[in-house]
Amino acid sequence: MEHIRMPKVENVRLLDRLSSRRAVVGTLYLTATHVIFVENGSETRKETWVLHSQISSIEKQATTATGCPLLIRCKNFQVIHLVIPQERDCHDVYISLIRLARPVKYEELYCFSFNPKLDKEEREQGWKLVDLNEEYNRMGVPNNYWQISDVNRDYGVCDSYPTEVYVPKSATAHIIVGSSKFRSRRRFPALSYYCKGNNASICRSSQPLSGFSARCLEDEQMLQAIRKANPGSDFIYVVDTRPKLNAMANRAAGKGYENEDNYSNIKFQFIGIENIHVMRNSLQKMLEVCELKSPSMSDFLWGLENSGWLKHIKAIMDAGIFIAKAVAEEGVSVLVHCSDGWDRTAQVCSVASLLLDPYYRTLKGFMVLIEKDWVSFGHKFNHRYGNLDGDPKEISPVIDQFIECVWQLMEQFPCAFEFNERFLIHIQHHIYSCQFGNFLCNSQKERRELKIKERTYSLWAHLWKNRADYLNPLYRSDHSQTQGTLHPQIAPCNFLYKFWSGMYNRFEKGLHPRQSVTDYLMAVKEETQQLEEELEVLQERLANLQKSQSGNNKVKSKQQDRSKQFGLYTSNNSLANTPQEYSSDLKSFPSRSPSQGDEDSALILTQDNLKSSDPDLSANSDQESGVEDLSCRSPSGGGCLPSEDSGKDSDEAVFLAG
Amino acid sequence: RFVGSLGTIVIKCKDLRIIQLDIPGMEECLNIASSIEALSTLDSVTLMYPFFYRPMFEVLEDGWSSFLLEQEFEHLSSVTNEWRLSCVNKDFSVCPSYPPVVIVPKSIDDEALRKVALFRYGGRFPVLSYYHKKNGMAMLRSSQPLTGTNGRRCKEDEKLINATLRSGRRGFVIDTRPLNVAQQARAKGGGFEQEVHYPQWRRIHKYIERFHILQESFIKLVEACNDQSHNMDRWLSKLEASNWLTHIKELLTAACLAAQCIDREGASVLVHGSEGTDSTLQVTSLAQIILDPRCRTIRGFEALVVREWLQAGHPFQQRCAQSAYSNSKQKWEAPVFLLFLECVWQIHRQFPCSFEFNEHFLILLFEHAYASQFGTFLGNNESERAKLKLPQKTMSLWSWVNRPEELSRFQNPIYEANSLVIWPSVAPQSLQLWEGIFLRWNRPSRFLEEAEEERINIIKYNKELQAKVNVLRRQLAEMETDGEVQEE
């Protein structure tokens, strides 16, 4: 590829962030799709794969005696610190990566070259896994109050909306078109969620072009129609998710918010969620805290607070809780908007849906939810996640925040979700990876033009195929937590919002719990299932034997598989790890036994299957099967720091380094 | 403790719960309030509940004699003969805060111990805290040496701790005070081990906060947790300002360091601060949690608490008198033991399958250390307990807890014995607030309890199936052999 100036550099050092001495030497390769670092060292040859599309920034630091440091920050929060011996090589790598990380055409993205060796039919089946028509039917529409409208069939009314939208039956095409002209980017009110039980609904739109005094009859009729579609209630809430000040400032530009005097029977409500620029800066600040080298507790807590991140997460949750409450408890329909209605509106609608409907808390339902509220309604994935080179001011962690909200809920309701944390982390990864076509472009229209479904694969099919990895062992469909609406506590529960190290320090395994309860319980459950099967077989055989009393045919017991199974999770428990640097005082102490039996580090040697990046997430076509996703799935993988596999005594000094 | 006004009594409990009672009638209310006030601030130990408590359960095993040092020594003798039991303190005259028997190096006789006791603060001469079977290294604990400003030395003291070293090897002294505090201590007759006299030992100062600083921190944290405001920022800054998690981090780091010296450096370690009754015990007991799989079992953890806290003379009565809601400034009050329990919880969280007990067990110990119907945590040391005749007059917590029906509540369903050393992460990202203690009364816990139940059920069902399958297998095997016999 023409952009690669330097396909291979040898004797590159990969530094460990926690310890400068824990570095490994290897070879760096640049390919058309990945940066690959292969460790030297005969046994393990650990590989680190990073997709170009994951690279968020590359920083070349001042050359030192040992070489030229290159810092690669990834969108999935991996930070790779390389030292390249020659300044010139480093420069070439830097220039190449700068270009590779910022593709200008969709065709350059990985999903167009990624080939998981599925035939055409399987690919098509994959795209059919999530079907929004089916989803609206499941919700109970169309019905007496709601109908599908084809007013946008050629994207003629709104080019960022899907072709098929659900609107109140009483809203004629004339009303819809009229209303769309009175809304930013013509994003007219459309159905997001319908509550079968009480006819209440969640609708979404962009802000009205009301300025200081403008009004629009059709828009007012549209809101009336939404209210009428819920005969049980005599008003609707209009929720503006922006801070009031921002909304007022918009009026000067001819935009703004609904005037309660002009619309009959609405209750207007501001919920102050900050805009994408504030969120981008907040994340940046929090990541700086995560990157601190051995921070003190105060540094960390102070930095976390200062970033404001958890405050923003809480604001989004509060908005979702407000809407869910209005729908479930008051039976009132809600119209949600922000400015353009594709960021905060998507966050809030999806949080509310998740709280309201247990279906969205299942594996399949969660895919449907993202498809419904994000993909189909024109969340600008390309702009927000910087898939193609573009305006950096458009980038913002909007869906990351939604994903975190889900995680925060999972922490509060451990039995309510069918999926586990890993599922969320992998979805986040793929939103940036561009390995699958789902999140390409900014709208359905663009995706159709690019023929995404014919040319790329669907992430949902991939996740569904591996669903065993993503299950929450505590989930039971008949459990009370999986029924009905979730009611998170709102009042003084600031402490319920916690820092998510599993996401933001995802690649620093040393910081995470060393044993995974989820993996352990999943292994137990799997074994239980085998036991159930065996029990059945045994009972049958026993019955036969008792009948005939002559059954001496030896049926091979399943014991062997079972003990293998056992091994799986006992090994999980014999997790080993090594100490961190607890003190700098130890290093000058000379007398150290050179021949120290190191049983725990010896064990680490067997756990070299750890990959620094999710290989399944970064594998290219011919690497697919070779580089399975072990780092996340293998219960032993979580146990050791990336560079600890070489648990030799000579490395001992590492723990004592200053 | 209470605040009475207009027929309302607010009772703030030591387990951090706040109860509000509305009582009709001003007079009744005042009477009740003053009664509670009086009854909750008894001055005499012998008037306290443990002396009146009559157990409603059958005692299967007397907890007072469940964990004797003799048993521990027996265990030790099976692997090494370098140590001996000494009864030099049998009448508590050598060291009032030590138990009657202690474990010391075999080569040191009682006469020498008496001399060393005079050289150590409060008579707390170095004794064995933990023996690392894997490499024969020992962890000792003591109080500070009384070197004073003129650098006094004590040959017996040097000989005692050198007796724990292998030839040609060195050891570490972990002093839980910063260097300047240790230096200042000399003016008051205290001090630290100087290199000239202890050439085989390297001193590390690892500062751990003590007394009123900890208590203030505790009070601030509890205040923050009870704050009813809606502001996210305030919560994090209050959590930060309480410094509680900083103490946790420092303490864990010190314990890890001690464990690292023993396991990784193959060196013996002596731990002490000033008195050797607080931070010293935190470090030695946590290091054992990290190093010794036995301490991660229920029985082993109980033994650890008895050995390293009760027998080692942590003054529970002084430290755990009032808890966090006290208005009056208690000079000796400090949540030293609670900090230890929380550190165990932090390690537990990082290694959820490696402990036989669950979080409830730690919470139980917290509660009983502050208020209990059992006599276990009364008194400040073994000598006081003997004087109060606690074993005769009160019931031991262990007698109750170790009955099978109680134990089952404290078992960790996903425990799988792990014989390895477990190294926790002490990074801020890895440490969390212990919600089970601090948010216990103001967080919705139903969903978490349901999750716990679910975990138990998954394991239980698995075990049941396993048992069934085993029974059937055996039956089948028997029938098959019978069948074969018949055929023959």
PDB file of N, CA and C in Angstrom, chain A residues 101-173:
ATOM      1  N   ALA A 101      -4.198   5.929   9.804  1.00  0.00           N
ATOM      2  CA  ALA A 101      -5.226   6.048  10.827  1.00  0.00           C
ATOM      3  C   ALA A 101      -6.334   6.987  10.384  1.00  0.00           C
ATOM      4  N   ARG A 102      -6.118   7.701   9.312  1.00  0.00           N
ATOM      5  CA  ARG A 102      -7.147   8.645   8.868  1.00  0.00           C
ATOM      6  C   ARG A 102      -7.531   8.404   7.425  1.00  0.00           C
ATOM      7  N   PRO A 103      -8.252   7.357   7.176  1.00  0.00           N
ATOM      8  CA  PRO A 103      -8.665   7.072   5.802  1.00  0.00           C
ATOM      9  C   PRO A 103      -9.595   8.170   5.287  1.00  0.00           C
ATOM     10  N   VAL A 104      -9.556   8.391   3.988  1.00  0.00           N
ATOM     11  CA  VAL A 104     -10.421   9.431   3.438  1.00  0.00           C
ATOM     12  C   VAL A 104     -11.627   8.841   2.713  1.00  0.00           C
ATOM     13  N   LYS A 105     -11.516   7.573   2.314  1.00  0.00           N
ATOM     14  CA  LYS A 105     -12.636   6.941   1.612  1.00  0.00           C
ATOM     15  C   LYS A 105     -13.139   5.763   2.437  1.00  0.00           C
ATOM     16  N   TYR A 106     -14.455   5.519   2.398  1.00  0.00           N
ATOM     17  CA  TYR A 106     -15.002   4.366   3.102  1.00  0.00           C
ATOM     18  C   TYR A 106     -14.324   3.082   2.650  1.00  0.00           C
ATOM     19  N   GLU A 107     -13.996   3.010   1.354  1.00  0.00           N
ATOM     20  CA  GLU A 107     -13.438   1.779   0.811  1.00  0.00           C
ATOM     21  C   GLU A 107     -12.119   1.397   1.474  1.00  0.00           C
ATOM     22  N   GLU A 108     -11.470   2.363   2.111  1.00  0.00           N
ATOM     23  CA  GLU A 108     -10.208   2.044   2.772  1.00  0.00           C
ATOM     24  C   GLU A 108     -10.442   1.304   4.094  1.00  0.00           C
ATOM     25  N   LEU A 109     -11.656   1.328   4.590  1.00  0.00           N
ATOM     26  CA  LEU A 109     -11.911   0.767   5.907  1.00  0.00           C
ATOM     27  C   LEU A 109     -11.848  -0.761   5.884  1.00  0.00           C
ATOM     28  N   TYR A 110     -11.557  -1.288   7.050  1.00  0.00           N
ATOM     29  CA  TYR A 110     -11.261  -2.709   7.167  1.00  0.00           C
ATOM     30  C   TYR A 110     -12.428  -3.601   6.755  1.00  0.00           C
ATOM     31  N   CYS A 111     -13.639  -3.151   6.986  1.00  0.00           N
ATOM     32  CA  CYS A 111     -14.784  -4.036   6.720  1.00  0.00           C
ATOM     33  C   CYS A 111     -14.874  -4.410   5.241  1.00  0.00           C
ATOM     34  N   PHE A 112     -14.286  -3.599   4.373  1.00  0.00           N
ATOM     35  CA  PHE A 112     -14.349  -3.932   2.956  1.00  0.00           C
ATOM     36  C   PHE A 112     -13.318  -4.985   2.564  1.00  0.00           C
ATOM     37  N   SER A 113     -12.332  -5.202   3.418  1.00  0.00           N
ATOM     38  CA  SER A 113     -11.385  -6.275   3.120  1.00  0.00           C
ATOM     39  C   SER A 113     -11.548  -7.452   4.075  1.00  0.00           C
ATOM     40  N   PHE A 114     -12.264  -7.230   5.162  1.00  0.00           N
ATOM     41  CA  PHE A 114     -12.444  -8.310   6.134  1.00  0.00           C
ATOM     42  C   PHE A 114     -13.312  -9.418   5.552  1.00  0.00           C
ATOM     43  N   ASN A 115     -12.809 -10.629   5.633  1.00  0.00           N
ATOM     44  CA  ASN A 115     -13.550 -11.743   5.072  1.00  0.00           C
ATOM     45  C   ASN A 115     -13.563 -12.908   6.045  1.00  0.00           C
ATOM     46  N   PRO A 116     -14.642 -13.082   6.756  1.00  0.00           N
ATOM     47  CA  PRO A 116     -14.697 -14.172   7.728  1.00  0.00           C
ATOM     48  C   PRO A 116     -15.031 -15.520   7.097  1.00  0.00           C
ATOM     49  N   LYS A 117     -14.890 -15.638   5.802  1.00  0.00           N
ATOM     50  CA  LYS A 117     -15.127 -16.908   5.097  1.00  0.00           C
ATOM     51  C   LYS A 117     -16.539 -17.414   5.297  1.00  0.00           C
ATOM     52  N   LEU A 118     -17.490 -16.542   5.091  1.00  0.00           N
ATOM     53  CA  LEU A 118     -18.891 -16.960   5.089  1.00  0.00           C
ATOM     54  C   LEU A 118     -19.385 -16.837   3.659  1.00  0.00           C
ATOM     55  N   ASP A 119     -20.293 -17.712   3.286  1.00  0.00           N
ATOM     56  CA  ASP A 119     -20.798 -17.556   1.919  1.00  0.00           C
ATOM     57  C   ASP A 119     -21.867 -16.468   1.886  1.00  0.00           C
ATOM     58  N   LYS A 120     -22.324 -16.191   0.686  1.00  0.00           N
ATOM     59  CA  LYS A 120     -23.236 -15.075   0.469  1.00  0.00           C
ATOM     60  C   LYS A 120     -24.504 -15.228   1.294  1.00  0.00           C
ATOM     61  N   GLU A 121     -24.969 -16.451   1.337  1.00  0.00           N
ATOM     62  CA  GLU A 121     -26.217 -16.685   2.041  1.00  0.00           C
ATOM     63  C   GLU A 121     -26.069 -16.420   3.536  1.00  0.00           C
ATOM     64  N   GLU A 122     -24.943 -16.895   4.073  1.00  0.00           N
ATOM     65  CA  GLU A 122     -24.707 -16.671   5.497  1.00  0.00           C
ATOM     66  C   GLU A 122     -24.598 -15.185   5.797  1.00  0.00           C
ATOM     67  N   ARG A 123     -23.969 -14.475   4.862  1.00  0.00           N
ATOM     68  CA  ARG A 123     -23.851 -13.035   5.051  1.00  0.00           C
ATOM     69  C   ARG A 123     -25.237 -12.389   5.080  1.00  0.00           C
ATOM     70  N   GLU A 124     -26.076 -12.805   4.160  1.00  0.00           N
ATOM     71  CA  GLU A 124     -27.423 -12.226   4.116  1.00  0.00           C
ATOM     72  C   GLU A 124     -28.211 -12.575   5.371  1.00  0.00           C
ATOM     73  N   GLN A 125     -28.076 -13.838   5.775  1.00  0.00           N
ATOM     74  CA  GLN A 125     -28.753 -14.251   7.001  1.00  0.00           C
ATOM     75  C   GLN A 125     -28.304 -13.381   8.165  1.00  0.00           C
ATOM     76  N   GLY A 126     -27.008 -13.119   8.189  1.00  0.00           N
ATOM     77  CA  GLY A 126     -26.440 -12.307   9.268  1.00  0.00           C
ATOM     78  C   GLY A 126     -27.090 -10.945   9.326  1.00  0.00           C
ATOM     79  N   TRP A 127     -27.279 -10.338   8.179  1.00  0.00           N
ATOM     80  CA  TRP A 127     -27.886  -9.012   8.165  1.00  0.00           C
ATOM     81  C   TRP A 127     -29.356  -9.052   8.555  1.00  0.00           C
ATOM     82  N   LYS A 128     -29.962 -10.241   8.421  1.00  0.00           N
ATOM     83  CA  LYS A 128     -31.398 -10.339   8.746  1.00  0.00           C
ATOM     84  C   LYS A 128     -31.639 -10.599  10.229  1.00  0.00           C
ATOM     85  N   LEU A 129     -30.554 -10.862  10.968  1.00  0.00           N
ATOM     86  CA  LEU A 129     -30.712 -11.216  12.383  1.00  0.00           C
ATOM     87  C   LEU A 129     -31.496 -10.150  13.153  1.00  0.00           C
ATOM     88  N   VAL A 130     -31.168  -8.901  12.892  1.00  0.00           N
ATOM     89  CA  VAL A 130     -31.888  -7.818  13.549  1.00  0.00           C
ATOM     90  C   VAL A 130     -32.819  -7.193  12.523  1.00  0.00           C
ATOM     91  N   ASP A 131     -34.112  -7.313  12.781  1.00  0.00           N
ATOM     92  CA  ASP A 131     -35.101  -6.840  11.816  1.00  0.00           C
ATOM     93  C   ASP A 131     -36.017  -5.848  12.524  1.00  0.00           C
ATOM     94  N   LEU A 132     -35.931  -4.587  12.137  1.00  0.00           N
ATOM     95  CA  LEU A 132     -36.679  -3.566  12.874  1.00  0.00           C
ATOM     96  C   LEU A 132     -38.185  -3.670  12.658  1.00  0.00           C
ATOM     97  N   ASN A 133     -38.616  -4.136  11.491  1.00  0.00           N
ATOM     98  CA  ASN A 133     -40.051  -4.313  11.288  1.00  0.00           C
ATOM     99  C   ASN A 133     -40.613  -5.279  12.307  1.00  0.00           C
ATOM    100  N   GLU A 134     -39.871  -6.366  12.463  1.00  0.00           N
ATOM    101  CA  GLU A 134     -40.249  -7.358  13.446  1.00  0.00           C
ATOM    102  C   GLU A 134     -40.333  -6.717  14.829  1.00  0.00           C
ATOM    103  N   GLU A 135     -39.367  -5.840  15.090  1.00  0.00           N
ATOM    104  CA  GLU A 135     -39.308  -5.199  16.400  1.00  0.00           C
ATOM    105  C   GLU A 135     -40.530  -4.307  16.643  1.00  0.00           C
ATOM    106  N   TYR A 136     -40.900  -3.521  15.629  1.00  0.00           N
ATOM    107  CA  TYR A 136     -42.081  -2.668  15.827  1.00  0.00           C
ATOM    108  C   TYR A 136     -43.330  -3.518  16.005  1.00  0.00           C
ATOM    109  N   ASN A 137     -43.383  -4.631  15.298  1.00  0.00           N
ATOM    110  CA  ASN A 137     -44.518  -5.540  15.491  1.00  0.00           C
ATOM    111  C   ASN A 137     -44.539  -6.082  16.906  1.00  0.00           C
ATOM    112  N   ARG A 138     -43.354  -6.396  17.400  1.00  0.00           N
ATOM    113  CA  ARG A 138     -43.270  -6.908  18.774  1.00  0.00           C
ATOM    114  C   ARG A 138     -43.809  -5.880  19.768  1.00  0.00           C
ATOM    115  N   MET A 139     -43.470  -4.607  19.511  1.00  0.00           N
ATOM    116  CA  MET A 139     -43.953  -3.528  20.381  1.00  0.00           C
ATOM    117  C   MET A 139     -45.467  -3.400  20.307  1.00  0.00           C
ATOM    118  N   GLY A 140     -46.047  -3.836  19.182  1.00  0.00           N
ATOM    119  CA  GLY A 140     -47.507  -3.743  19.052  1.00  0.00           C
ATOM    120  C   GLY A 140     -47.952  -2.706  18.046  1.00  0.00           C
ATOM    121  N   VAL A 141     -47.067  -2.229  17.191  1.00  0.00           N
ATOM    122  CA  VAL A 141     -47.485  -1.331  16.118  1.00  0.00           C
ATOM    123  C   VAL A 141     -47.194  -2.016  14.786  1.00  0.00           C
ATOM    124  N   PRO A 142     -47.911  -1.696  13.706  1.00  0.00           N
ATOM    125  CA  PRO A 142     -49.022  -0.746  13.658  1.00  0.00           C
ATOM    126  C   PRO A 142     -50.255  -1.257  14.421  1.00  0.00           C
ATOM    127  N   ASN A 143     -51.051  -0.305  14.857  1.00  0.00           N
ATOM    128  CA  ASN A 143     -52.300  -0.646  15.534  1.00  0.00           C
ATOM    129  C   ASN A 143     -53.304   0.478  15.292  1.00  0.00           C
ATOM    130  N   ASN A 144     -54.285   0.589  16.162  1.00  0.00           N
ATOM    131  CA  ASN A 144     -55.321   1.602  15.948  1.00  0.00           C
ATOM    132  C   ASN A 144     -54.792   3.024  16.020  1.00  0.00           C
ATOM    133  N   TYR A 145     -53.666   3.191  16.685  1.00  0.00           N
ATOM    134  CA  TYR A 145     -53.197   4.560  16.907  1.00  0.00           C
ATOM    135  C   TYR A 145     -51.972   4.896  16.073  1.00  0.00           C
ATOM    136  N   TRP A 146     -51.214   3.902  15.717  1.00  0.00           N
ATOM    137  CA  TRP A 146     -49.945   4.142  15.039  1.00  0.00           C
ATOM    138  C   TRP A 146     -49.911   3.428  13.694  1.00  0.00           C
ATOM    139  N   GLN A 147     -49.271   4.097  12.748  1.00  0.00           N
ATOM    140  CA  GLN A 147     -49.124   3.444  11.445  1.00  0.00           C
ATOM    141  C   GLN A 147     -47.748   3.746  10.878  1.00  0.00           C
ATOM    142  N   ILE A 148     -47.382   2.915   9.927  1.00  0.00           N
ATOM    143  CA  ILE A 148     -46.106   3.116   9.266  1.00  0.00           C
ATOM    144  C   ILE A 148     -46.346   4.158   8.181  1.00  0.00           C
ATOM    145  N   SER A 149     -45.418   5.074   8.030  1.00  0.00           N
ATOM    146  CA  SER A 149     -45.587   6.120   7.021  1.00  0.00           C
ATOM    147  C   SER A 149     -44.504   5.981   5.962  1.00  0.00           C
ATOM    148  N   ASP A 150     -44.899   6.145   4.724  1.00  0.00           N
ATOM    149  CA  ASP A 150     -43.894   6.038   3.661  1.00  0.00           C
ATOM    150  C   ASP A 150     -43.517   7.415   3.119  1.00  0.00           C
ATOM    151  N   VAL A 151     -43.836   8.417   3.914  1.00  0.00           N
ATOM    152  CA  VAL A 151     -43.583   9.777   3.463  1.00  0.00           C
ATOM    153  C   VAL A 151     -42.091  10.008   3.174  1.00  0.00           C
ATOM    154  N   ASN A 152     -41.240   9.221   3.844  1.00  0.00           N
ATOM    155  CA  ASN A 152     -39.786   9.409   3.690  1.00  0.00           C
ATOM    156  C   ASN A 152     -39.162   8.320   2.822  1.00  0.00           C
ATOM    157  N   ARG A 153     -39.973   7.715   1.941  1.00  0.00           N
ATOM    158  CA  ARG A 153     -39.475   6.498   1.270  1.00  0.00           C
ATOM    159  C   ARG A 153     -38.225   6.745   0.438  1.00  0.00           C
ATOM    160  N   ASP A 154     -38.087   7.896  -0.177  1.00  0.00           N
ATOM    161  CA  ASP A 154     -36.847   8.165  -0.923  1.00  0.00           C
ATOM    162  C   ASP A 154     -35.968   9.139  -0.159  1.00  0.00           C
ATOM    163  N   TYR A 155     -36.102   9.150   1.136  1.00  0.00           N
ATOM    164  CA  TYR A 155     -35.397  10.112   1.979  1.00  0.00           C
ATOM    165  C   TYR A 155     -35.734  11.535   1.539  1.00  0.00           C
ATOM    166  N   GLY A 156     -36.946  11.671   0.983  1.00  0.00           N
ATOM    167  CA  GLY A 156     -37.333  12.963   0.445  1.00  0.00           C
ATOM    168  C   GLY A 156     -37.637  13.999   1.516  1.00  0.00           C
ATOM    169  N   VAL A 157     -38.150  13.559   2.657  1.00  0.00           N
ATOM    170  CA  VAL A 157     -38.479  14.524   3.699  1.00  0.00           C
ATOM    171  C   VAL A 157     -37.270  14.774   4.595  1.00  0.00           C
ATOM    172  N   CYS A 158     -36.619  13.703   5.025  1.00  0.00           N
ATOM    173  CA  CYS A 158     -35.493  13.842   5.961  1.00  0.00           C
ATOM    174  C   CYS A 158     -34.426  12.831   5.577  1.00  0.00           C
ATOM    175  N   ASP A 159     -33.259  13.313   5.181  1.00  0.00           N
ATOM    176  CA  ASP A 159     -32.263  12.364   4.667  1.00  0.00           C
ATOM    177  C   ASP A 159     -31.510  11.628   5.771  1.00  0.00           C
ATOM    178  N   SER A 160     -31.703  12.031   7.037  1.00  0.00           N
ATOM    179  CA  SER A 160     -31.014  11.276   8.097  1.00  0.00           C
ATOM    180  C   SER A 160     -31.965  10.315   8.816  1.00  0.00           C
ATOM    181  N   TYR A 161     -33.215  10.254   8.357  1.00  0.00           N
ATOM    182  CA  TYR A 161     -34.188   9.328   8.941  1.00  0.00           C
ATOM    183  C   TYR A 161     -34.244   8.051   8.100  1.00  0.00           C
ATOM    184  N   PRO A 162     -34.775   6.984   8.693  1.00  0.00           N
ATOM    185  CA  PRO A 162     -34.974   5.776   7.886  1.00  0.00           C
ATOM    186  C   PRO A 162     -36.154   5.955   6.924  1.00  0.00           C
ATOM    187  N   THR A 163     -36.275   5.044   5.979  1.00  0.00           N
ATOM    188  CA  THR A 163     -37.389   5.159   5.031  1.00  0.00           C
ATOM    189  C   THR A 163     -38.720   4.861   5.709  1.00  0.00           C
ATOM    190  N   GLU A 164     -38.681   3.968   6.667  1.00  0.00           N
ATOM    191  CA  GLU A 164     -39.934   3.596   7.319  1.00  0.00           C
ATOM    192  C   GLU A 164     -39.969   4.159   8.719  1.00  0.00           C
ATOM    193  N   VAL A 165     -40.946   5.034   8.951  1.00  0.00           N
ATOM    194  CA  VAL A 165     -41.098   5.582  10.297  1.00  0.00           C
ATOM    195  C   VAL A 165     -42.541   5.400  10.749  1.00  0.00           C
ATOM    196  N   TYR A 166     -42.689   5.251  12.069  1.00  0.00           N
ATOM    197  CA  TYR A 166     -44.027   5.105  12.629  1.00  0.00           C
ATOM    198  C   TYR A 166     -44.493   6.447  13.164  1.00  0.00           C
ATOM    199  N   VAL A 167     -45.731   6.797  12.781  1.00  0.00           N
ATOM    200  CA  VAL A 167     -46.294   8.084  13.205  1.00  0.00           C
ATOM    201  C   VAL A 167     -47.728   7.840  13.670  1.00  0.00           C
ATOM    202  N   PRO A 168     -48.297   8.791  14.398  1.00  0.00           N
ATOM    203  CA  PRO A 168     -49.687   8.619  14.826  1.00  0.00           C
ATOM    204  C   PRO A 168     -50.598   8.515  13.599  1.00  0.00           C
ATOM    205  N   LYS A 169     -51.653   7.746  13.726  1.00  0.00           N
ATOM    206  CA  LYS A 169     -52.555   7.540  12.596  1.00  0.00           C
ATOM    207  C   LYS A 169     -53.159   8.851  12.115  1.00  0.00           C
ATOM    208  N   SER A 170     -53.401   9.745  13.065  1.00  0.00           N
ATOM    209  CA  SER A 170     -54.063  10.992  12.675  1.00  0.00           C
ATOM    210  C   SER A 170     -53.103  12.000  12.040  1.00  0.00           C
ATOM    211  N   ALA A 171     -51.822  11.665  11.989  1.00  0.00           N
ATOM    212  CA  ALA A 171     -50.868  12.590  11.367  1.00  0.00           C
ATOM    213  C   ALA A 171     -50.806  12.297   9.871  1.00  0.00           C
ATOM    214  N   THR A 172     -51.380  13.198   9.087  1.00  0.00           N
ATOM    215  CA  THR A 172     -51.386  13.009   7.631  1.00  0.00           C
ATOM    216  C   THR A 172     -50.012  13.373   7.067  1.00  0.00           C
ATOM    217  N   ALA A 173     -49.798  13.006   5.822  1.00  0.00           N
ATOM    218  CA  ALA A 173     -48.538  13.346   5.163  1.00  0.00           C
ATOM    219  C   ALA A 173     -48.332  14.856   5.186  1.00  0.00           C
TER     220      ALA A 173
END
